[in-house]
PDB file of C-alpha atoms and ligand atoms in Angstrom:
ATOM      1  CA  MET D   1       0.241   0.058  -0.215  1.00  0.00           C
ATOM      2  CA  ASN D   2       1.284   2.858  -1.044  1.00  0.00           C
ATOM      3  CA  GLY D   3       1.182   6.704   0.946  1.00  0.00           C
ATOM      4  CA  PRO D   4       1.556   7.957   4.706  1.00  0.00           C
ATOM      5  CA  LEU D   5      -0.060   6.298   7.781  1.00  0.00           C
ATOM      6  CA  VAL D   6      -0.788   9.527   8.974  1.00  0.00           C
ATOM      7  CA  SER D   7      -1.503  13.282   7.286  1.00  0.00           C
ATOM      8  CA  VAL D   8       1.918  15.122   7.470  1.00  0.00           C
ATOM      9  CA  GLY D   9       0.836  18.125   6.063  1.00  0.00           C
ATOM     10  CA  SER D  10       3.809  19.860   4.445  1.00  0.00           C
ATOM     11  CA  LEU D  11       6.616  18.001   5.469  1.00  0.00           C
ATOM     12  CA  PRO D  12       9.429  17.585   3.386  1.00  0.00           C
ATOM     13  CA  ALA D  13       8.855  14.684   0.930  1.00  0.00           C
ATOM     14  CA  VAL D  14      12.270  12.505   2.514  1.00  0.00           C
ATOM     15  CA  THR D  15      10.302  12.783   5.953  1.00  0.00           C
ATOM     16  CA  ARG D  16       6.600  11.385   3.525  1.00  0.00           C
ATOM     17  CA  MET D  17       8.995   8.526   2.238  1.00  0.00           C
ATOM     18  CA  ALA D  18      10.152   7.564   5.564  1.00  0.00           C
ATOM     19  CA  ARG D  19       6.459   7.619   6.923  1.00  0.00           C
ATOM     20  CA  ARG D  20       5.248   4.457   4.301  1.00  0.00           C
ATOM     21  CA  GLN D  21       4.213   1.553   6.002  1.00  0.00           C
ATOM     22  CA  GLY D  22       5.942  -1.237   7.191  1.00  0.00           C
ATOM     23  CA  GLU D  23       9.293   1.285   7.441  1.00  0.00           C
ATOM     24  CA  GLY D  24       9.379   1.023  11.181  1.00  0.00           C
ATOM     25  CA  ASP D  25       9.619   4.462  12.016  1.00  0.00           C
ATOM     26  CA  ASN D  26       7.131   3.720  14.367  1.00  0.00           C
ATOM     27  CA  GLY D  27       4.881   6.845  13.578  1.00  0.00           C
ATOM     28  CA  VAL D  28       8.086   9.531  14.177  1.00  0.00           C
ATOM     29  CA  GLY D  29       9.217  10.000  10.963  1.00  0.00           C
ATOM     30  CA  THR D  30      12.338  10.777   9.519  1.00  0.00           C
ATOM     31  CA  GLY D  31      13.657  14.163   8.667  1.00  0.00           C
ATOM     32  CA  ILE D  32      17.425  15.745   7.605  1.00  0.00           C
ATOM     33  CA  VAL D  33      18.166  18.312   9.758  1.00  0.00           C
ATOM     34  CA  THR D  34      20.626  21.282   8.605  1.00  0.00           C
ATOM     35  CA  LYS D  35      22.200  23.464  10.907  1.00  0.00           C
ATOM     36  CA  THR D  36      23.091  26.975   9.363  1.00  0.00           C
ATOM     37  CA  ARG D  37      26.048  29.021  10.839  1.00  0.00           C
ATOM     38  CA  PRO D  38      25.270  32.948  10.135  1.00  0.00           C
ATOM     39  CA  LYS D  39      28.359  33.958   8.527  1.00  0.00           C
ATOM     40  CA  THR D  40      29.022  37.378  10.061  1.00  0.00           C
ATOM     41  CA  LYS D  41      32.449  38.951   9.906  1.00  0.00           C
ATOM     42  CA  ARG D  42      33.159  41.850  12.353  1.00  0.00           C
ATOM     43  CA  PRO D  43      33.851  45.362  10.257  1.00  0.00           C
ATOM     44  CA  ASN D  44      37.440  46.855  10.493  1.00  0.00           C
ATOM     45  CA  LEU D  45      37.048  49.618  13.019  1.00  0.00           C
ATOM     46  CA  TYR D  46      38.719  53.087  12.595  1.00  0.00           C
ATOM     47  CA  ARG D  47      40.092  55.527  15.926  1.00  0.00           C
ATOM     48  CA  VAL D  48      39.327  59.149  15.080  1.00  0.00           C
ATOM     49  CA  LEU D  49      41.620  61.330  16.839  1.00  0.00           C
ATOM     50  CA  LEU D  50      42.121  64.868  17.517  1.00  0.00           C
ATOM     51  CA  LEU D  51      45.427  66.679  17.354  1.00  0.00           C
ATOM     52  CA  ASN D  52      46.677  69.377  19.177  1.00  0.00           C
ATOM     53  CA  ASP D  53      47.706  72.724  18.199  1.00  0.00           C
ATOM     54  CA  ASP D  54      48.374  76.202  19.852  1.00  0.00           C
ATOM     55  CA  TYR D  55      45.707  77.908  18.124  1.00  0.00           C
ATOM     56  CA  THR D  56      42.460  76.479  18.260  1.00  0.00           C
ATOM     57  CA  PRO D  57      40.445  77.443  21.403  1.00  0.00           C
ATOM     58  CA  MET D  58      39.846  75.175  24.386  1.00  0.00           C
ATOM     59  CA  GLU D  59      36.322  76.256  24.026  1.00  0.00           C
ATOM     60  CA  PHE D  60      35.823  75.177  20.332  1.00  0.00           C
ATOM     61  CA  VAL D  61      37.574  71.813  20.775  1.00  0.00           C
ATOM     62  CA  VAL D  62      34.951  71.095  23.513  1.00  0.00           C
ATOM     63  CA  HIS D  63      32.140  72.350  21.342  1.00  0.00           C
ATOM     64  CA  VAL D  64      33.285  70.004  18.371  1.00  0.00           C
ATOM     65  CA  LEU D  65      33.296  66.607  20.644  1.00  0.00           C
ATOM     66  CA  GLU D  66      29.747  67.594  22.000  1.00  0.00           C
ATOM     67  CA  ARG D  67      28.609  67.989  18.045  1.00  0.00           C
ATOM     68  CA  PHE D  68      30.277  65.390  16.320  1.00  0.00           C
ATOM     69  CA  PHE D  69      31.233  62.519  18.589  1.00  0.00           C
ATOM     70  CA  ASN D  70      27.845  62.893  21.108  1.00  0.00           C
ATOM     71  CA  LYS D  71      30.078  63.664  24.286  1.00  0.00           C
ATOM     72  CA  GLY D  72      28.730  65.101  27.334  1.00  0.00           C
ATOM     73  CA  ARG D  73      30.502  68.844  28.555  1.00  0.00           C
ATOM     74  CA  ASP D  74      32.375  66.648  31.351  1.00  0.00           C
ATOM     75  CA  GLU D  75      33.926  63.661  28.562  1.00  0.00           C
ATOM     76  CA  ALA D  76      34.159  66.585  26.079  1.00  0.00           C
ATOM     77  CA  THR D  77      36.674  68.701  28.541  1.00  0.00           C
ATOM     78  CA  ARG D  78      38.566  65.380  29.641  1.00  0.00           C
ATOM     79  CA  ILE D  79      39.443  64.543  26.233  1.00  0.00           C
ATOM     80  CA  MET D  80      40.306  67.899  24.994  1.00  0.00           C
ATOM     81  CA  LEU D  81      42.737  68.537  27.714  1.00  0.00           C
ATOM     82  CA  HIS D  82      43.926  64.994  27.016  1.00  0.00           C
ATOM     83  CA  VAL D  83      45.060  66.232  23.552  1.00  0.00           C
ATOM     84  CA  HIS D  84      46.095  69.251  25.142  1.00  0.00           C
ATOM     85  CA  GLN D  85      48.649  67.706  27.216  1.00  0.00           C
ATOM     86  CA  ASN D  86      49.495  64.867  25.284  1.00  0.00           C
ATOM     87  CA  GLY D  87      49.347  66.109  21.796  1.00  0.00           C
ATOM     88  CA  VAL D  88      46.638  63.511  20.633  1.00  0.00           C
ATOM     89  CA  GLY D  89      43.553  61.934  21.840  1.00  0.00           C
ATOM     90  CA  GLU D  90      40.727  59.716  20.738  1.00  0.00           C
ATOM     91  CA  CYS D  91      37.451  60.808  20.101  1.00  0.00           C
ATOM     92  CA  GLY D  92      35.976  57.348  19.186  1.00  0.00           C
ATOM     93  CA  ILE D  93      35.931  54.159  17.220  1.00  0.00           C
ATOM     94  CA  TYR D  94      33.765  53.742  14.485  1.00  0.00           C
ATOM     95  CA  THR D  95      33.688  51.505  11.011  1.00  0.00           C
ATOM     96  CA  TYR D  96      35.322  52.950   8.243  1.00  0.00           C
ATOM     97  CA  GLU D  97      32.602  55.443   6.540  1.00  0.00           C
ATOM     98  CA  VAL D  98      31.802  56.777   9.723  1.00  0.00           C
ATOM     99  CA  ALA D  99      34.837  57.498  10.834  1.00  0.00           C
ATOM    100  CA  GLU D 100      35.860  59.269   7.635  1.00  0.00           C
ATOM    101  CA  THR D 101      32.404  61.107   7.504  1.00  0.00           C
ATOM    102  CA  LYS D 102      33.728  62.737  11.607  1.00  0.00           C
ATOM    103  CA  VAL D 103      36.988  63.413   9.731  1.00  0.00           C
ATOM    104  CA  THR D 104      35.725  65.359   7.098  1.00  0.00           C
ATOM    105  CA  GLN D 105      33.025  66.989   9.523  1.00  0.00           C
ATOM    106  CA  VAL D 106      35.337  68.053  11.978  1.00  0.00           C
ATOM    107  CA  MET D 107      38.040  69.715   9.153  1.00  0.00           C
ATOM    108  CA  ASP D 108      35.281  71.426   7.251  1.00  0.00           C
ATOM    109  CA  PHE D 109      33.898  72.943  10.813  1.00  0.00           C
ATOM    110  CA  ALA D 110      37.442  73.924  11.823  1.00  0.00           C
ATOM    111  CA  ARG D 111      38.360  75.617   8.756  1.00  0.00           C
ATOM    112  CA  LYS D 112      34.831  77.606   8.379  1.00  0.00           C
ATOM    113  CA  HIS D 113      36.024  78.961  11.700  1.00  0.00           C
ATOM    114  CA  GLN D 114      39.689  79.468  10.707  1.00  0.00           C
ATOM    115  CA  HIS D 115      40.869  77.366  13.315  1.00  0.00           C
ATOM    116  CA  PRO D 116      44.228  74.989  12.333  1.00  0.00           C
ATOM    117  CA  LEU D 117      42.722  71.989  14.296  1.00  0.00           C
ATOM    118  CA  GLN D 118      43.324  68.736  12.715  1.00  0.00           C
ATOM    119  CA  CYS D 119      41.200  65.196  13.121  1.00  0.00           C
ATOM    120  CA  VAL D 120      42.445  62.054  11.130  1.00  0.00           C
ATOM    121  CA  MET D 121      41.460  58.656  11.263  1.00  0.00           C
ATOM    122  CA  GLU D 122      43.828  55.287  11.822  1.00  0.00           C
ATOM    123  CA  LYS D 123      42.763  51.697  11.714  1.00  0.00           C
ATOM    124  CA  LYS D 124      42.625  49.933  14.881  1.00  0.00           C
TER     125      LYS D 124
HETATM  126  N1  LIG N   1      46.141  73.667  22.932  1.00  0.00           N
HETATM  127  C1  LIG N   1      45.279  74.406  22.516  1.00  0.00           C
HETATM  128  C2  LIG N   1      45.411  75.459  23.808  1.00  0.00           C
HETATM  129  O1  LIG N   1      46.075  75.774  24.080  1.00  0.00           O
HETATM  130  C3  LIG N   1      43.779  73.532  22.876  1.00  0.00           C
HETATM  131  C4  LIG N   1      43.699  72.540  21.887  1.00  0.00           C
HETATM  132  C5  LIG N   1      43.094  71.296  22.873  1.00  0.00           C
HETATM  133  C6  LIG N   1      44.062  72.577  20.594  1.00  0.00           C
HETATM  134  C7  LIG N   1      43.047  70.100  21.820  1.00  0.00           C
HETATM  135  C8  LIG N   1      43.728  71.209  19.646  1.00  0.00           C
HETATM  136  O2  LIG N   1      42.720  69.127  19.433  1.00  0.00           O
HETATM  137  C9  LIG N   1      42.870  70.186  20.518  1.00  0.00           C
HETATM  138  N2  LIG N   1      44.080  76.486  22.758  1.00  0.00           N
END
């Protein structure tokens, strides 16, 4: 006799075949289980850095950090002072296109206000 013992609805063909009478699956059925591993790759990350100079006002740098790097006043001041004292400091870590956009925004903003502030990115 052909056909399934029980209704198997939309189960895959291999399962229906295994349910034929006399094949001894005790009504449990047989299927193929495949595990798929989502292939996620971590993106390359880039540090965006501010460089110190002798002319850009401290308050302007704090404003840049608040405006383009979403820092609060206290964190922005801490980073600005770090750059002032050490010559360079990290504003944030981003994927390539975001980092590139931040650098362009800061450089354009500094130029517009005639400050020599420099902003660069480096691969982590
Ligand atoms: N050194 C600057 C000053 O004394 C302040 C400053 C801080 C400039 C950080 C740039 O990225 C900078 N006015």
